[in-house]
Short mmCIF file of C-alpha atoms in Angstrom, two decimals:
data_model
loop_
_atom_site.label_atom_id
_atom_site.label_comp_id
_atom_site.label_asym_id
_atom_site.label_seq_id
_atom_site.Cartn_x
_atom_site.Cartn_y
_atom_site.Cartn_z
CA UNK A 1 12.83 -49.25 -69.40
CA UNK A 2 10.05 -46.24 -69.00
CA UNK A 3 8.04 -48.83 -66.82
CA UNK A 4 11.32 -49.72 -64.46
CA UNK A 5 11.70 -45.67 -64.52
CA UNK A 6 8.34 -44.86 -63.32
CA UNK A 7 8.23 -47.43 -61.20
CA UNK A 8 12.06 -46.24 -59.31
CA UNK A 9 10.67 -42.90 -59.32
CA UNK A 10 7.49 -44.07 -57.56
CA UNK A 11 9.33 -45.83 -54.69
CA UNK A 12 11.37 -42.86 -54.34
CA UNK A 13 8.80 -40.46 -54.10
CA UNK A 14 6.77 -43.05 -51.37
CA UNK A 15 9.95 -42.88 -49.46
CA UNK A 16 10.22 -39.29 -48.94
CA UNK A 17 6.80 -38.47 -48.11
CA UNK A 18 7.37 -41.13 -45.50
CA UNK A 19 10.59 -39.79 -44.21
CA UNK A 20 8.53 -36.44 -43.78
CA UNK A 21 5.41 -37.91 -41.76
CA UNK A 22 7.99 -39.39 -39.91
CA UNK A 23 10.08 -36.26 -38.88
CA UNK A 24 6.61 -34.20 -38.50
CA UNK A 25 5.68 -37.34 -36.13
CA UNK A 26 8.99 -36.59 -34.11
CA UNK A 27 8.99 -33.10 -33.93
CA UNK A 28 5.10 -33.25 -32.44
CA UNK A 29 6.31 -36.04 -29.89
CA UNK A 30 9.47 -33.78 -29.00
CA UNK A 31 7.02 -30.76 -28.49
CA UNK A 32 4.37 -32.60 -27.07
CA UNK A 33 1.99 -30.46 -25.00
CA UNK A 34 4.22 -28.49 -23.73
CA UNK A 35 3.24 -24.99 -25.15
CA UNK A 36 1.69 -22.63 -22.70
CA UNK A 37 0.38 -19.34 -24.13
CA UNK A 38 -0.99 -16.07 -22.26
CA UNK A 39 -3.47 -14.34 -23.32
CA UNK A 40 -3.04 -9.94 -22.89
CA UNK A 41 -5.92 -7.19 -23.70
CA UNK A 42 -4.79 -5.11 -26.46
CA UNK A 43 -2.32 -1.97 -25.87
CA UNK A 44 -2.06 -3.64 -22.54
CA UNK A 45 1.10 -4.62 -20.83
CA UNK A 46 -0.76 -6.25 -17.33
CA UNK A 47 -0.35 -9.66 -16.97
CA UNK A 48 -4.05 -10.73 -15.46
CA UNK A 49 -4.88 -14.06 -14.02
CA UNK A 50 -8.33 -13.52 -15.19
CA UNK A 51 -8.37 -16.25 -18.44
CA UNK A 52 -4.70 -17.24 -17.70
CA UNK A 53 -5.26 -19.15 -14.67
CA UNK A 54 -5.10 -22.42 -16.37
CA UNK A 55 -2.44 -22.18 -18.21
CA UNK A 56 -0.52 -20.33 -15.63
CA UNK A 57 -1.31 -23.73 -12.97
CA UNK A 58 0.15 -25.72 -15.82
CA UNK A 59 3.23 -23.93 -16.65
CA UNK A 60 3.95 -24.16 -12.87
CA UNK A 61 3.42 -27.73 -13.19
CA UNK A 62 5.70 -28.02 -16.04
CA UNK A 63 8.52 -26.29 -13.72
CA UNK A 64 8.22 -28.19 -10.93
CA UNK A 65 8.42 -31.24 -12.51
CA UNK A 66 11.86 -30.35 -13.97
CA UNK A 67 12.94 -27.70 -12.48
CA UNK A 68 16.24 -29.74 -11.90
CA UNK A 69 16.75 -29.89 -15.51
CA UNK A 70 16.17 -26.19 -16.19
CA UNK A 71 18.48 -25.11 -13.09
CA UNK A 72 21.02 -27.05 -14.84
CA UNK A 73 20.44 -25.33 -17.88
CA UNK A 74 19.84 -28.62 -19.74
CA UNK A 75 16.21 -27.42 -20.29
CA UNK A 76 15.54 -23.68 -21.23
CA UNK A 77 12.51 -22.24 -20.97
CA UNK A 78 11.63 -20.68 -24.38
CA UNK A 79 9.46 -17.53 -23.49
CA UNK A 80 8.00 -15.22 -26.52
CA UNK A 81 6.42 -12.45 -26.96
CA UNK A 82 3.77 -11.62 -30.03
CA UNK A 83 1.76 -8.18 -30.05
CA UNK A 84 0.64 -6.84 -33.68
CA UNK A 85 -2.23 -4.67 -32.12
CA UNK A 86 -0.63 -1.28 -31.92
CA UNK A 87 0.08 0.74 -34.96
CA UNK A 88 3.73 1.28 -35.02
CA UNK A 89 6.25 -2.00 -35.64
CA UNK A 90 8.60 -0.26 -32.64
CA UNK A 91 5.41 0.14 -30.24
CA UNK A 92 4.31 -3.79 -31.13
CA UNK A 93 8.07 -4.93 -30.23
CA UNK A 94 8.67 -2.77 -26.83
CA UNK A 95 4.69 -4.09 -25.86
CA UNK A 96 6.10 -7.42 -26.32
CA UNK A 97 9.07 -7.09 -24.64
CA UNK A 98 7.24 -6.02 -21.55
CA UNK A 99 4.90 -8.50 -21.98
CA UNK A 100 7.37 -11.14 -22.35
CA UNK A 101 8.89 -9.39 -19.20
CA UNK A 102 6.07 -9.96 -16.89
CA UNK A 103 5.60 -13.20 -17.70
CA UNK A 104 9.31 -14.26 -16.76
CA UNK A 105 8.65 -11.92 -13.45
CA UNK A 106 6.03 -14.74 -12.71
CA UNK A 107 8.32 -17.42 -12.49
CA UNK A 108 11.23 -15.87 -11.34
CA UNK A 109 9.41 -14.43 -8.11
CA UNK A 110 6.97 -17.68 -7.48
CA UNK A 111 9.33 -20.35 -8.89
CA UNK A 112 12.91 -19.42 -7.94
CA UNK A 113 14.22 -19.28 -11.57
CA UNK A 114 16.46 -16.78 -13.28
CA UNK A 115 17.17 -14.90 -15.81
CA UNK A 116 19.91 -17.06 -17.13
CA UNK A 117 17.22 -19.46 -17.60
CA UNK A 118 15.14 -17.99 -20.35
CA UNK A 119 15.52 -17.77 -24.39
CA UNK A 120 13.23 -14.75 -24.85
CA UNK A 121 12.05 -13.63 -28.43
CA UNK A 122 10.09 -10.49 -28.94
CA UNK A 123 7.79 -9.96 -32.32
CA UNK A 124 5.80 -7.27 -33.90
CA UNK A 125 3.11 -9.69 -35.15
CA UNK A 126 0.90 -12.13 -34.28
CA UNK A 127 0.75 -15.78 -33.56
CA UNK A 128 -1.63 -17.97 -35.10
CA UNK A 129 -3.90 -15.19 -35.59
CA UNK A 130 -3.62 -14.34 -31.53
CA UNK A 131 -2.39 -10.88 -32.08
CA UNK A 132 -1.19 -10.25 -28.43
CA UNK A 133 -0.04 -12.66 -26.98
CA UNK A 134 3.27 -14.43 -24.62
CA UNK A 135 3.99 -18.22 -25.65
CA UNK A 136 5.79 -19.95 -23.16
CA UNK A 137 7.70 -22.94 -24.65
CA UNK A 138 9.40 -26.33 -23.05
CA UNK A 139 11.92 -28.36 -25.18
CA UNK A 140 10.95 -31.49 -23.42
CA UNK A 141 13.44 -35.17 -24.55
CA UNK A 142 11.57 -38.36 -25.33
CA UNK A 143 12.79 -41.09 -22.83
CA UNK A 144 14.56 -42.56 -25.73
CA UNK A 145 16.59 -39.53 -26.05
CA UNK A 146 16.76 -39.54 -22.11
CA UNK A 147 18.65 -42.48 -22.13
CA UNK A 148 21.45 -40.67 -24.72
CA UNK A 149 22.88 -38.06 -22.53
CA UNK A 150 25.39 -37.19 -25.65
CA UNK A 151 21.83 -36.61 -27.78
CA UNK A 152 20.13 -34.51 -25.25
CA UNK A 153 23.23 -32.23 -25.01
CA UNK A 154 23.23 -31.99 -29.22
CA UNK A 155 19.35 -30.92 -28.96
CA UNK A 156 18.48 -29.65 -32.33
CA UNK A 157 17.44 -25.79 -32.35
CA UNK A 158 13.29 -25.30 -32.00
CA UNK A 159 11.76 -24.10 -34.88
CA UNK A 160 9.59 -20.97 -34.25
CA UNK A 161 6.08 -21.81 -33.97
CA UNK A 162 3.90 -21.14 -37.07
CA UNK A 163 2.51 -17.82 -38.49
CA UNK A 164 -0.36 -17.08 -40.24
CA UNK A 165 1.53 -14.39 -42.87
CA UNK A 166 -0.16 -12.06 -44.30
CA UNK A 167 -1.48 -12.18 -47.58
CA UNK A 168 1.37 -9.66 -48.43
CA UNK A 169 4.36 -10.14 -45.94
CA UNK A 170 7.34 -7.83 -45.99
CA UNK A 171 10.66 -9.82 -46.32
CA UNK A 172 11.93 -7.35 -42.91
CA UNK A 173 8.68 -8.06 -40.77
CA UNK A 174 8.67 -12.00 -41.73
CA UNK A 175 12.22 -12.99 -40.77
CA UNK A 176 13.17 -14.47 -38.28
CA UNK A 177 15.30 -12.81 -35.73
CA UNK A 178 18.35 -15.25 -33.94
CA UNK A 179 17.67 -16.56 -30.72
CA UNK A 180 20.49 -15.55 -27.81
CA UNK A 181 19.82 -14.92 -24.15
CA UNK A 182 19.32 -11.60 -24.55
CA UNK A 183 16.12 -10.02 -25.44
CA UNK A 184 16.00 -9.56 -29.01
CA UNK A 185 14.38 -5.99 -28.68
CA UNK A 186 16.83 -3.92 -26.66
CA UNK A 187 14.55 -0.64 -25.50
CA UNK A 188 16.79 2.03 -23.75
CA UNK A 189 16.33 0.91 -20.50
CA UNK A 190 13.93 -1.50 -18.40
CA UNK A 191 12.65 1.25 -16.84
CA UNK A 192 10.25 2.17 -20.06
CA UNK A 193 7.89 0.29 -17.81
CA UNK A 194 6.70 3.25 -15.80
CA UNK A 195 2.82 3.14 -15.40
CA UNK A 196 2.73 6.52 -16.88
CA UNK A 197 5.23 9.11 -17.80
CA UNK A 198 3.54 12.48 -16.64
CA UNK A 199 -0.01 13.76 -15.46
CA UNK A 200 -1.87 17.28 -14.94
CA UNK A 201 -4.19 16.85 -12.17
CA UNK A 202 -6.54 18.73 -9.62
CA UNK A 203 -7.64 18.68 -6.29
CA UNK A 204 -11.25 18.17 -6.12
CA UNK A 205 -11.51 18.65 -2.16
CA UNK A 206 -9.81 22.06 -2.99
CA UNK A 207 -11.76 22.81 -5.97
CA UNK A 208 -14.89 22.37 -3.49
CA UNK A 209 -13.66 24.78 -0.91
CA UNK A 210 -13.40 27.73 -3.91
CA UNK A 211 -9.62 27.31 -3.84
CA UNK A 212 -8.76 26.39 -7.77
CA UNK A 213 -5.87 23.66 -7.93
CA UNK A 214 -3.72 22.67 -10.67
CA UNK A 215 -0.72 20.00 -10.12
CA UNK A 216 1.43 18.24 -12.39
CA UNK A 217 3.44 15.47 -11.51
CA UNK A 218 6.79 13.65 -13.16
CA UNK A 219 7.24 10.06 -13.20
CA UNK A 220 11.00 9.39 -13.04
CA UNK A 221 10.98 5.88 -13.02
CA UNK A 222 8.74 2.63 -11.75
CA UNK A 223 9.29 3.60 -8.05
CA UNK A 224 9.60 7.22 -8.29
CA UNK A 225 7.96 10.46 -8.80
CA UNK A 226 7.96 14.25 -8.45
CA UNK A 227 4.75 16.26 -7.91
CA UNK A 228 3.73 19.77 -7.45
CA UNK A 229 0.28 21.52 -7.12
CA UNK A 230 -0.93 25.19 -7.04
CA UNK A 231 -3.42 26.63 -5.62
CA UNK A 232 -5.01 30.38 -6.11
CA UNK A 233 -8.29 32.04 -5.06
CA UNK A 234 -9.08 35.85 -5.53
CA UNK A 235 -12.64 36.01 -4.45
CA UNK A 236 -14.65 39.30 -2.69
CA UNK A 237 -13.19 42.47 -1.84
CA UNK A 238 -11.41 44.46 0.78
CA UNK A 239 -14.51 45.55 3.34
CA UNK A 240 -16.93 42.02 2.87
CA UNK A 241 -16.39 38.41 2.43
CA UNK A 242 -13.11 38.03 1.00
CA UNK A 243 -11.11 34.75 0.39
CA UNK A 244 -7.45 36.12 -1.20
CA UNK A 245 -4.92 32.89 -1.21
CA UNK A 246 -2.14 31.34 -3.03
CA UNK A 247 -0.19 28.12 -2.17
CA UNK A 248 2.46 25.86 -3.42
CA UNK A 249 3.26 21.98 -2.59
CA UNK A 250 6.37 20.15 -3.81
CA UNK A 251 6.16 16.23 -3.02
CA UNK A 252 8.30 13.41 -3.72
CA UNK A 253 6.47 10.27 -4.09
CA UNK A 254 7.66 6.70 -3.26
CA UNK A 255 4.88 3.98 -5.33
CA UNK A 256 5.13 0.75 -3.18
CA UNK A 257 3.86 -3.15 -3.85
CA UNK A 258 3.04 -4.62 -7.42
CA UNK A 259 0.74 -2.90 -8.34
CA UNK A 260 2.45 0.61 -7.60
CA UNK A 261 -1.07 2.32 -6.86
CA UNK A 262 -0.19 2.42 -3.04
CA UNK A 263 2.64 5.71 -2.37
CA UNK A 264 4.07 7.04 0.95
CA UNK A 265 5.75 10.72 0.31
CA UNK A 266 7.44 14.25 1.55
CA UNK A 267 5.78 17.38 1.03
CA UNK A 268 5.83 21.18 1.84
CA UNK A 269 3.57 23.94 1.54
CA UNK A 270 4.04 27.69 1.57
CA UNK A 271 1.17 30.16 0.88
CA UNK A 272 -0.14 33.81 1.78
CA UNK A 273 -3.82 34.10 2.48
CA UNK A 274 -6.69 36.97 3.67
CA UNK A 275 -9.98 35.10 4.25
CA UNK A 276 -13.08 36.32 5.93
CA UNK A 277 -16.98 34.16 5.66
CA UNK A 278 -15.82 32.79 2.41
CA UNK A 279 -15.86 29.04 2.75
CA UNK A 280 -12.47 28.65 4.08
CA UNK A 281 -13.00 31.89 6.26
CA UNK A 282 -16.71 30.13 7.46
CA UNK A 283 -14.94 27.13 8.73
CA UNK A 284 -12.17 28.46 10.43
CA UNK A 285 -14.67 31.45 12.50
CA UNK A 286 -17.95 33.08 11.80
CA UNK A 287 -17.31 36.69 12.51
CA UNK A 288 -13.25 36.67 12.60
CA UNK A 289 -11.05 37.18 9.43
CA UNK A 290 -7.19 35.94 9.26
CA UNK A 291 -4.54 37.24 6.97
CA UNK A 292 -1.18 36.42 6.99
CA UNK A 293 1.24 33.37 5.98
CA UNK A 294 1.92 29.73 6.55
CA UNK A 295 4.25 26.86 5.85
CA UNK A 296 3.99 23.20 6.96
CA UNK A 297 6.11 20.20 6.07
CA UNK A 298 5.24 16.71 6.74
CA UNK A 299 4.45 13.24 5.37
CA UNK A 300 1.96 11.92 3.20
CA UNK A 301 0.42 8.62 2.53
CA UNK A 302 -2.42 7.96 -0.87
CA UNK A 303 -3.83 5.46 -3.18
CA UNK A 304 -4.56 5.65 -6.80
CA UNK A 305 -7.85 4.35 -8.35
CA UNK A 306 -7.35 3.39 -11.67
CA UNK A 307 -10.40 4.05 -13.94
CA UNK A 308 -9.23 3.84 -17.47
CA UNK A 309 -6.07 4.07 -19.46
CA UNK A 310 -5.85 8.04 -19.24
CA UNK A 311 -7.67 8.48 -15.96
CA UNK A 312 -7.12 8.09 -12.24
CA UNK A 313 -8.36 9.42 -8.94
CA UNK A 314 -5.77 10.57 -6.37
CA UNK A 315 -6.36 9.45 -2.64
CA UNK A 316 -4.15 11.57 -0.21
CA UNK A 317 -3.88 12.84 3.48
CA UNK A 318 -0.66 14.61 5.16
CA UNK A 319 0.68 15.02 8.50
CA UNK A 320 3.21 17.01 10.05
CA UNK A 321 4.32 20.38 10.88
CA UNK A 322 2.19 23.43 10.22
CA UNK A 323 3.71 27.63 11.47
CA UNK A 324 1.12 30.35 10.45
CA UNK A 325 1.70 34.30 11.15
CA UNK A 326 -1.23 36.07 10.89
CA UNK A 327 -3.13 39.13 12.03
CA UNK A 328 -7.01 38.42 13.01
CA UNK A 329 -9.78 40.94 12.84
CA UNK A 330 -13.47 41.52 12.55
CA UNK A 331 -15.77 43.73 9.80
CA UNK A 332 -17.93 46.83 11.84
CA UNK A 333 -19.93 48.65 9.61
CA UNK A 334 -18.11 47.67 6.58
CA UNK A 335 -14.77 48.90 7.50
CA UNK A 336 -12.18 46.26 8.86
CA UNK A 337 -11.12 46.56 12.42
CA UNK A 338 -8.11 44.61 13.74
CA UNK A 339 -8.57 41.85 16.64
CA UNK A 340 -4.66 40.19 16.97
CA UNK A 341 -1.87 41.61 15.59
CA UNK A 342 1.28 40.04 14.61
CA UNK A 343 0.45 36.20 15.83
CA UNK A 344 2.16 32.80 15.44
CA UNK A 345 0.83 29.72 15.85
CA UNK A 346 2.17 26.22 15.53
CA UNK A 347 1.09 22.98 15.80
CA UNK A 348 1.24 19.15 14.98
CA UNK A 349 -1.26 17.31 12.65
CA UNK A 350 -2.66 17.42 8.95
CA UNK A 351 -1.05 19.48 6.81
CA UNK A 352 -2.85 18.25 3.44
CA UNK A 353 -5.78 16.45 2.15
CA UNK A 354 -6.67 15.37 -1.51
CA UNK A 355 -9.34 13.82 -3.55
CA UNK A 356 -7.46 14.67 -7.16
CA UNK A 357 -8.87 13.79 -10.83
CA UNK A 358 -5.65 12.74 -12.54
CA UNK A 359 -4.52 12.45 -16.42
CA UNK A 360 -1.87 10.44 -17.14
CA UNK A 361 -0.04 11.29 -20.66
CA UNK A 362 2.17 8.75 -22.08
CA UNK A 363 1.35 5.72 -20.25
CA UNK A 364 1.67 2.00 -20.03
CA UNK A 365 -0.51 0.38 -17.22
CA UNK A 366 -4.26 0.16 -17.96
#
C-alpha cells in the first residue's frame, strides 16, 4: 500500500511539473520577441536615438505590421515606465511618467497612433536591474489562437515583467499597481514637463561694455515664458569720463520646435543714461557726451545652447522701434559745455543684443 502511495504521489508530482513547463512554454511563445525596451541617462527625461536606434526601427516594425490590429484595439500596446535612479519614490514615478510620455509621443507623431491605444504603467524601481528605463510591450496571438476569434477577444491579462527585488522589499514599493488606460501616476498637470522652471541670468555682451546685467526669467509652461533684465552702470564723475545708466527689458518669449531651444519674442526697454569716453560713450562719439532718455519696443529672435543640466548660453538680437531725448555736449577744460539741447531722435533697427550665461533652477531637460 506505501509502494502504490509513493508511486500515485510520484505520477502526480511528474504531472504538475509538466503542466508548469508547459504553461511557461506558452506564455514565452505568446510573448515571443516582442519586448522593446529604451534605454534613458539617469535624472534624464530626453528620449535620444543615440543607443535606441535599434530597438526604436523594430518597434516601428512591430506597428506596421499590425497596426490594423492595434487601431482596432484588439492589440494594445503595453508601454512602461521604470526609473529607480533619483532619490525620492515621487521624483522616480513623475521621471517615469515623462519618460513613458515621450516614448508614446514617438509613435503617436511618426506612426499615427493614439492615446486610446496605450496601457501605460509608471514605477519607482527598476527592471531587471535597468534602473531607468521605458519597456514597450506587444501582446502578440499564436496563429492557433488566430484562428479562435472568441479566444483572442478573452486574452488573458499580461503578467508584469520580472523584478529583481531587493534583498529587503517594502510590501508598498513591491506591489503591483492595476493596469487602466490612464497613467497610473497622475502628476498635477502634463505641463510638469517644462525644460526648466526659472533662471537668473546675465548679459555677457553687456557685462563687456561696463554695463552690469542681471535678468531673471519665468517659465510658465512648455511653450511659454516671461523674462526681464536690468541693467545699471555708475562709473566716473560729473567733469571727465562718465558712463551713468540704468535700463529695464520685459520680454515674453514663445520656445518653438522639439527641442524648444529655438524662441521668437516681444520686448521693451526704458532707461536714463549720461555717458561721455566711457566705452559706451567711445563708441557712440569721441569728444561728444549724451544724456538723456530712451525707449524702444520691438521683436526678438534667440537660441539656447545647452551645456549641462544647470547651465545654458542665451543667443539673442532685437529689432524694432528705438525714441531717445537727449541733450549732447562736449568737456573744455574740465567743465561741461552744452552742444544740442533738448533733441529727439528716432529710428528703425536693433533695439537689443545678447550673449547671456543662464542658470536654470528646477529643471527637467538635460
Amino acid at each position: 500500500m506505501k509502494r502504490l502511495h509513493k508511486t500515485l504521489l510520484v505520477l502526480f508530482l511528474g504531472l504538475v511539473a509538466a503542466t508548469g513547463i508547459s504553461a511557461m512554454q506558452a506564455s514565452e511563445a505568446r510573448m515571443g520577441d516582442t519586448v522593446i525596451t529604451f534605454r534613458f541617462l539617469p535624472e534624464n527625461d530626453v528620449f535620444l536615438l543615440k543607443g535606441n536606434q535599434a530597438e526604436l526601427e523594430r518597434l516601428y516594425s512591430l506597428i506596421d505590421k499590425y497596426h490594423a490590429e492595434i487601431a482596432a484595439g484588439q492589440m494594445p500596446v503595453y508601454v512602461d515606465g521604470y526609473c529607480a535612479s533619483l532619490s525620492a519614490e515621487k521624483d522616480n514615478l513623475n521621471t517615469a511618467f515623462v519618460r513613458a510620455n515621450r516614448v508614446k509621443s514617438e509613435l503617436i507623431t511618426h506612426k499615427g497612433l493614439k492615446e486610446a491605444d496605450f496601457v501605460t504603467g509608471n514605477y519607482a524601481r527598476a527592471y531587471r536591474n535597468n534602473k531607468d528605463v521605458v519597456v514597450v510591450t506587444f501582446c502578440i496571438p499564436t496563429k492557433e489562437e488566430s484562428k479562435q476569434p472568441e479566444t483572442v477577444k478573452e486574452q488573458p491579462k499580461r503578467e508584469e515583467p520580472k523584478v529583481v527585488a531587493e534583498p529587503k522589499p517594502e510590501p508598498v514599493v513591491e506591489e503591483e499597481q492595476p493596469r487602466t488606460s490612464q497613467p497610473v501616476v497622475n502628476p498635477e498637470s502634463i505641463q510638469r514637463d517644462v525644460p526648466y522652471s526659472f533662471a537668473v541670468r546675465t548679459n555677457l555682451l553687456y557685462d563687456a561694455l561696463l554695463l552690469p546685467t542681471l535678468g531673471v526669467e519665468w517659465r510658465v509652461n512648455r511653450d511659454l515664458s516671461v523674462k526681464l533684465d536690468g541693467s545699471l552702470s555708475w562709473w566716473g564723475g560729473e567733469h571727465g569720463k562718465v558712463q551713468k545708466m540704468w535700463l529695464v527689458n520685459p520680454e515674453v518669449r514663445w520656445y518653438l520646435l522639439r527641442d524648444k531651444r529655438f524662441y521668437v519674442g516681444a520686448s521693451g526697454s526704458y532707461g536714463e543714461y549720461n555717458i561721455y569716453k566711457y566705452p559706451l560713450g567711445g563708441i557712440l562719439s569721441k569728444d561728444t557726451g549724451y544724456q538723456g532718455t530712451m525707449w524702444n519696443t520691438g521683436l526678438t529672435v534667440g537660441y539656447q545652447l545647452y551645456l549641462s543640466h544647470s547651465f545654458s548660453v542665451d543667443f539673442n538680437l532685437g529689432l524694432g522701434y528705438t525714441r531717445s531725448e537727449y541733450d549732447s555736449f562736449g568737456m573744455a577744460d574740465g567743465v561741461r559745455v552744452y552742444k544740442e539741447r533738448y533733441k529727439s531722435k528716432n529710428f528703425w533697427g536693433p533695439t537689443q543684443a545678447g550673449i547671456s550665461l543662464v542658470w536654470t533652477i528646477g529643471n527637467n531637460r538635460k
